[in-house]
Tab-separated table of C-alpha atoms in Angstrom:
chain	number	residue	atom	x	y	z
A	291	MET	CA	-12.680	2.432	-12.058
A	292	ALA	CA	-12.877	2.199	-7.666
A	293	ASN	CA	-16.028	2.885	-5.287
A	294	ILE	CA	-15.113	5.693	-2.921
A	295	LEU	CA	-16.619	6.888	0.166
A	296	VAL	CA	-16.567	10.599	0.662
A	297	VAL	CA	-17.505	11.558	4.414
A	298	ASP	CA	-18.137	15.523	5.240
A	299	ASP	CA	-21.074	17.431	7.047
A	300	GLU	CA	-20.660	19.957	4.307
A	301	ILE	CA	-23.113	19.397	1.583
A	302	GLY	CA	-20.580	21.781	-0.917
A	303	ILE	CA	-17.544	19.365	-0.037
A	304	ARG	CA	-19.345	16.138	-0.676
A	305	GLU	CA	-20.911	17.365	-4.197
A	306	LEU	CA	-17.643	19.076	-5.138
A	307	LEU	CA	-15.709	15.791	-4.416
A	308	SER	CA	-18.730	13.572	-6.216
A	309	GLU	CA	-18.169	15.699	-9.337
A	310	ILE	CA	-14.837	15.391	-9.637
A	311	LEU	CA	-13.976	11.864	-8.917
A	312	SER	CA	-17.250	11.017	-10.794
A	313	ASP	CA	-15.550	12.687	-13.760
A	314	GLU	CA	-12.056	10.438	-13.177
A	315	GLY	CA	-14.206	7.321	-13.595
A	316	HIS	CA	-15.060	6.675	-10.154
A	317	ALA	CA	-18.213	5.889	-8.310
A	318	VAL	CA	-18.982	7.968	-5.293
A	319	ALA	CA	-21.026	7.074	-2.514
A	320	ILE	CA	-21.614	10.436	0.202
A	321	ALA	CA	-22.209	10.279	3.853
A	322	GLU	CA	-22.757	13.346	5.900
A	323	ASN	CA	-21.856	11.928	9.045
A	324	ALA	CA	-19.944	9.212	11.042
A	325	ALA	CA	-23.658	7.286	11.673
A	326	ALA	CA	-24.381	7.461	7.691
A	327	ALA	CA	-20.303	6.168	6.854
A	328	ARG	CA	-21.077	3.482	8.994
A	329	ALA	CA	-24.007	2.354	7.560
A	330	MET	CA	-22.233	2.461	4.152
A	331	ARG	CA	-19.065	0.720	5.231
A	332	LEU	CA	-21.356	-2.254	6.340
A	333	ARG	CA	-23.421	-2.346	3.341
A	334	GLU	CA	-20.597	-2.349	0.924
A	335	PRO	CA	-16.812	-1.945	1.821
A	336	PRO	CA	-15.732	0.951	-0.394
A	337	ASP	CA	-12.217	0.916	-1.834
A	338	LEU	CA	-11.051	4.441	-0.474
A	339	VAL	CA	-12.541	6.802	1.883
A	340	LEU	CA	-12.099	10.586	1.489
A	341	LEU	CA	-12.593	11.417	6.022
A	342	ASP	CA	-13.532	14.925	7.011
A	343	ILE	CA	-11.945	15.234	10.493
A	344	TRP	CA	-14.434	17.981	12.198
A	345	MET	CA	-17.992	16.710	11.943
A	346	PRO	CA	-20.799	17.158	14.813
A	347	ASP	CA	-21.857	13.516	15.990
A	348	THR	CA	-18.665	11.647	15.862
A	349	ASP	CA	-15.444	13.167	14.523
A	350	GLY	CA	-13.483	11.455	11.744
A	351	VAL	CA	-10.179	10.778	14.009
A	352	THR	CA	-12.701	8.810	16.590
A	353	LEU	CA	-14.307	7.352	13.908
A	354	LEU	CA	-11.110	6.036	11.940
A	355	LYS	CA	-9.883	4.786	15.610
A	356	GLU	CA	-13.565	2.728	16.069
A	357	TRP	CA	-12.417	1.157	12.129
A	358	ALA	CA	-9.271	0.202	13.339
A	359	SER	CA	-10.050	-1.453	16.766
A	360	ASN	CA	-13.431	-3.477	15.239
A	361	GLY	CA	-10.963	-4.740	12.321
A	362	GLN	CA	-13.035	-2.696	9.916
A	363	LEU	CA	-10.556	-0.420	8.506
A	364	THR	CA	-9.920	-2.712	5.255
A	365	MET	CA	-9.783	0.150	3.093
A	366	PRO	CA	-7.396	3.196	2.589
A	367	VAL	CA	-8.789	6.221	4.481
A	368	ILE	CA	-7.284	9.517	4.031
A	369	MET	CA	-8.449	12.305	6.156
A	370	MET	CA	-9.605	16.368	5.503
A	371	SER	CA	-9.473	19.084	7.606
A	372	GLY	CA	-9.396	23.106	7.172
A	373	HIS	CA	-8.703	23.546	11.324
A	374	ALA	CA	-6.994	20.559	12.264
A	375	THR	CA	-3.771	20.868	13.707
A	376	ILE	CA	-0.442	19.174	12.316
A	377	ASP	CA	-0.996	16.890	16.151
A	378	THR	CA	-4.309	15.719	14.940
A	379	ALA	CA	-3.013	14.823	11.480
A	380	VAL	CA	-0.013	12.814	13.218
A	381	GLU	CA	-2.520	11.534	15.455
A	382	ALA	CA	-4.894	10.343	12.171
A	383	THR	CA	-1.770	8.492	10.863
A	384	ARG	CA	-0.698	6.770	13.764
A	385	PHE	CA	-4.368	4.966	13.732
A	386	GLY	CA	-4.206	4.058	10.110
A	387	ALA	CA	-5.115	7.256	7.802
A	388	LEU	CA	-2.940	6.994	4.858
A	389	ASP	CA	-2.815	10.568	3.911
A	390	PHE	CA	-4.091	14.019	4.941
A	391	LEU	CA	-5.981	16.913	3.178
A	392	GLU	CA	-5.982	20.640	4.052
A	393	LYS	CA	-9.078	22.390	2.870
A	394	PRO	CA	-9.487	23.663	0.722
A	395	ILE	CA	-8.124	21.151	-1.357
A	396	ALA	CA	-5.737	21.289	-4.366
A	397	LEU	CA	-6.932	19.415	-6.942
A	398	GLN	CA	-3.683	17.973	-8.273
A	399	ARG	CA	-3.143	17.303	-4.339
A	400	LEU	CA	-6.874	15.254	-4.439
A	401	LEU	CA	-6.361	13.681	-7.627
A	402	ALA	CA	-2.594	12.123	-6.378
A	403	ALA	CA	-3.609	11.102	-2.669
A	404	VAL	CA	-6.355	9.467	-4.501
A	405	LYS	CA	-4.416	7.208	-7.032
A	406	SER	CA	-1.966	6.748	-4.338
A	407	GLY	CA	-4.989	5.565	-1.748
A	408	LEU	CA	-6.119	3.273	-4.549
A	409	GLU	CA	-2.520	1.486	-5.638
A	410	ARG	CA	-2.040	1.444	-1.430
A	411	GLY	CA	-5.713	-0.692	-1.590
A	412	ARG	CA	-4.130	-3.082	-4.792
A	413	LEU	CA	-1.338	-3.986	-2.636
A	414	ILE	CA	-3.043	-4.735	0.614
A	415	ARG	CA	-5.714	-7.031	-1.299
A	416	ASN	CA	-3.090	-8.962	-3.413
A	417	LEU	CA	-0.782	-9.335	0.296
A	418	ARG	CA	-4.162	-10.854	1.147
A	419	ALA	CA	-4.625	-13.136	-1.579
A	420	ALA	CA	-1.081	-14.050	-0.972
A	421	GLY	CA	-2.035	-14.856	2.482
A	422	ILE	CA	0.082	-12.607	4.248
A	423	SER	CA	-1.741	-10.340	6.941
A	424	THR	CA	-2.337	-6.944	7.080
A	425	THR	CA	-4.080	-6.423	10.234
A	426	ALA	CA	-2.880	-5.420	13.553
A	427	LYS	CA	-4.560	-6.166	16.875
A	428	SER	CA	-4.647	-3.343	19.257
A	429	GLU	CA	-3.931	-4.434	22.435
A	430	ALA	CA	-0.838	-2.650	24.342
A	431	ALA	CA	1.924	-5.348	25.387
A	432	PRO	CA	5.768	-5.408	26.182
A	433	VAL	CA	7.695	-6.050	22.582
A	434	ALA	CA	11.397	-5.655	23.923
A	435	ASP	CA	13.855	-5.221	26.632
A	436	GLY	CA	10.741	-4.982	29.147
A	437	VAL	CA	9.485	-1.770	27.040
A	438	THR	CA	5.615	-0.882	26.762
A	439	VAL	CA	4.273	0.731	23.783
A	440	GLY	CA	1.148	2.400	23.688
A	441	THR	CA	-1.717	0.606	21.700
A	442	ALA	CA	-1.582	2.257	18.069
A	443	GLU	CA	2.013	2.146	18.163
A	444	ASN	CA	2.104	-1.441	19.249
A	445	GLY	CA	-0.161	-2.419	16.268
A	446	ALA	CA	1.599	-0.722	13.873
A	447	LEU	CA	4.914	-2.189	15.118
A	448	ARG	CA	3.462	-5.991	15.523
A	449	ALA	CA	1.804	-5.588	11.803
A	450	SER	CA	4.507	-4.434	10.182
A	451	ALA	CA	6.850	-7.319	11.807
A	452	SER	CA	4.257	-10.199	10.993
A	453	THR	CA	3.818	-8.641	7.433
A	454	ALA	CA	7.626	-9.006	6.414
A	455	ALA	CA	7.885	-12.271	8.643
A	456	ALA	CA	5.129	-13.889	6.538
A	457	ALA	CA	7.023	-12.637	3.500
A	458	GLY	CA	10.035	-14.293	4.473
A	459	VAL	CA	11.887	-11.039	5.400
A	460	SER	CA	13.785	-10.721	8.125
A	461	LEU	CA	13.567	-6.797	9.749
A	462	ASP	CA	16.472	-7.536	11.989
A	463	GLN	CA	19.387	-6.747	8.771
A	464	PRO	CA	21.005	-4.044	6.884
A	465	LEU	CA	18.471	-2.204	4.847
A	466	ARG	CA	19.677	-2.782	1.939
A	467	GLU	CA	19.380	-6.980	2.182
A	468	ALA	CA	15.671	-6.498	3.639
A	469	ARG	CA	15.217	-4.432	0.721
A	470	ASP	CA	16.768	-7.497	-1.935
A	471	GLN	CA	15.024	-10.147	0.094
A	472	PHE	CA	11.536	-8.424	-0.458
A	473	GLU	CA	12.251	-8.069	-4.186
A	474	ARG	CA	12.849	-11.521	-4.298
A	475	VAL	CA	9.569	-12.173	-2.544
A	476	TYR	CA	7.446	-9.780	-4.935
A	477	PHE	CA	8.862	-11.409	-8.161
A	478	GLU	CA	8.728	-14.537	-7.462
A	479	TYR	CA	4.927	-14.379	-6.118
A	480	HIS	CA	4.343	-12.130	-9.949
A	481	LEU	CA	5.763	-14.339	-12.023
A	482	ALA	CA	3.664	-17.535	-10.158
A	483	ARG	CA	0.551	-15.609	-10.582
A	484	GLU	CA	1.126	-14.510	-14.184
A	485	SER	CA	2.103	-17.840	-15.136
A	486	PHE	CA	5.965	-17.078	-15.560
A	487	SER	CA	5.056	-14.414	-18.597
A	488	MET	CA	7.650	-12.166	-18.152
A	489	THR	CA	5.498	-9.453	-20.174
A	490	ARG	CA	2.869	-9.069	-18.224
A	491	VAL	CA	5.185	-8.990	-14.695
A	492	ALA	CA	7.214	-5.963	-16.278
A	493	ASP	CA	3.598	-4.352	-16.969
A	494	ARG	CA	2.928	-5.085	-13.020
A	495	ALA	CA	5.968	-3.931	-11.685
A	496	GLY	CA	5.939	-1.170	-14.035
A	497	LEU	CA	9.552	-1.581	-15.360
A	498	GLU	CA	10.870	-2.664	-18.528
A	499	ARG	CA	11.348	-6.073	-19.726
A	500	THR	CA	15.071	-5.632	-20.303
A	501	HIS	CA	15.399	-3.947	-16.748
A	502	LEU	CA	12.992	-6.768	-15.334
A	503	TYR	CA	15.723	-9.298	-16.644
A	504	ARG	CA	18.569	-7.733	-14.835
A	505	LYS	CA	16.637	-7.398	-11.652
A	506	LEU	CA	16.061	-10.568	-11.656
A	507	LYS	CA	19.009	-11.858	-12.493
A	508	GLN	CA	20.542	-9.552	-9.916
A	509	LEU	CA	18.491	-10.874	-7.656
A	510	GLY	CA	18.703	-14.661	-8.332
A	511	VAL	CA	15.454	-15.321	-9.025
A	512	GLU	CA	14.594	-18.252	-11.250
A	513	LEU	CA	13.124	-17.831	-14.293
A	514	ALA	CA	12.310	-21.254	-15.304
A	515	ARG	CA	8.527	-22.165	-14.736
A	516	GLY	CA	8.085	-24.024	-11.539
A	517	GLY	CA	11.658	-23.712	-11.127
A	518	ARG	CA	13.426	-23.207	-7.732
A	519	ARG	CA	14.638	-19.807	-6.771
A	520	VAL	CA	18.543	-19.678	-6.745
A	521	GLU	CA	20.363	-17.605	-4.258
A	522	ARG	CA	22.635	-14.959	-5.523
A	523	ALA	CA	26.009	-16.100	-5.442
A	524	ALA	CA	29.184	-14.255	-3.215
A	525	GLN	CA	30.649	-11.728	-5.878
A	526	GLY	CA	30.205	-8.278	-5.095
A	527	VAL	CA	30.236	-9.330	-1.289
A	528	GLY	CA	33.851	-8.935	-0.582
A	529	ASP	CA	33.792	-5.192	-1.022
A	530	GLY	CA	31.499	-5.551	2.281
A	531	GLY	CA	28.597	-5.354	1.128
A	532	ALA	CA	25.662	-7.053	-1.059
A	533	VAL	CA	25.389	-5.497	-4.615
A	534	SER	CA	21.685	-4.092	-5.062
A	535	GLY	CA	19.465	-4.198	-8.129
A	536	ALA	CA	19.293	-0.580	-7.784
A	537	ASP	CA	23.300	0.047	-8.082
A	538	ASN	CA	23.017	-1.568	-10.803
A	539	VAL	CA	20.778	-0.898	-13.344
A	540	GLY	CA	23.194	0.158	-15.927
A	541	ASP	CA	24.532	-3.445	-16.001
A	542	SER	CA	25.274	-4.167	-19.753
A	543	THR	CA	23.464	-7.731	-19.530
A	544	ASP	CA	21.958	-8.422	-23.076
A	545	ALA	CA	18.993	-9.930	-21.295
A	546	GLY	CA	16.728	-9.593	-24.630
A	547	SER	CA	17.851	-12.522	-26.268
A	548	ARG	CA	16.458	-14.392	-23.106
A	549	ASP	CA	12.598	-13.274	-23.859
A	550	ASN	CA	11.437	-16.768	-25.100
A	551	ASP	CA	13.054	-18.961	-22.408
A	552	ALA	CA	11.006	-17.348	-19.613
A	553	GLU	CA	7.657	-16.645	-21.897
């Protein structure tokens, strides 16, 4: 169950969304304007916000910017509108909105967006628990070669770079190598968190356990409790590129026989 805040000046929309999300097992709070949303955000930060763009006192994009500039955008926000332009939707995503729903909202689209938003929220909380920053400063500054970017763009760029650096992932390398680095950090984190239980890590990652063993072997992740990570050997590099886990899911390695070694 998650705590979801619905912000919309139309009572019919608030009641409908509240009913749908309550039926899905979530606790739903409703706010009719930005002032009420601010108060609820301060009283108890929600796990997810569904925020209407056009409201009489303060529009949703302005409220989103306010939360972002004050460091209060700690939860995923999904924008809603029946009249917004594409430019408005793009502006909202630039300032931190996760998604945009056009009214009237299709039920399956709503549920899919909520599920995605809650998963993103859980990922952010896990990163914070690991000591990785997920917030960005909102000041404009030069970032490279004398080029200055605007407030939102610079904040997003610096947040991405600092998060990647904290995770030990260099962004100045080919995508495949960066992806492998991130996956190593990801699996090492969850192995340590789950006390090297392969069953729990497989459940957490959404992988079959045999596939997980293959992936860890390909990434060079040490399976022994408290062990040091073993970097991947140079095999497969001679053809001009590293071999990624996604390219080798068909590997015939029998990993099942090692279940008892890692549990």
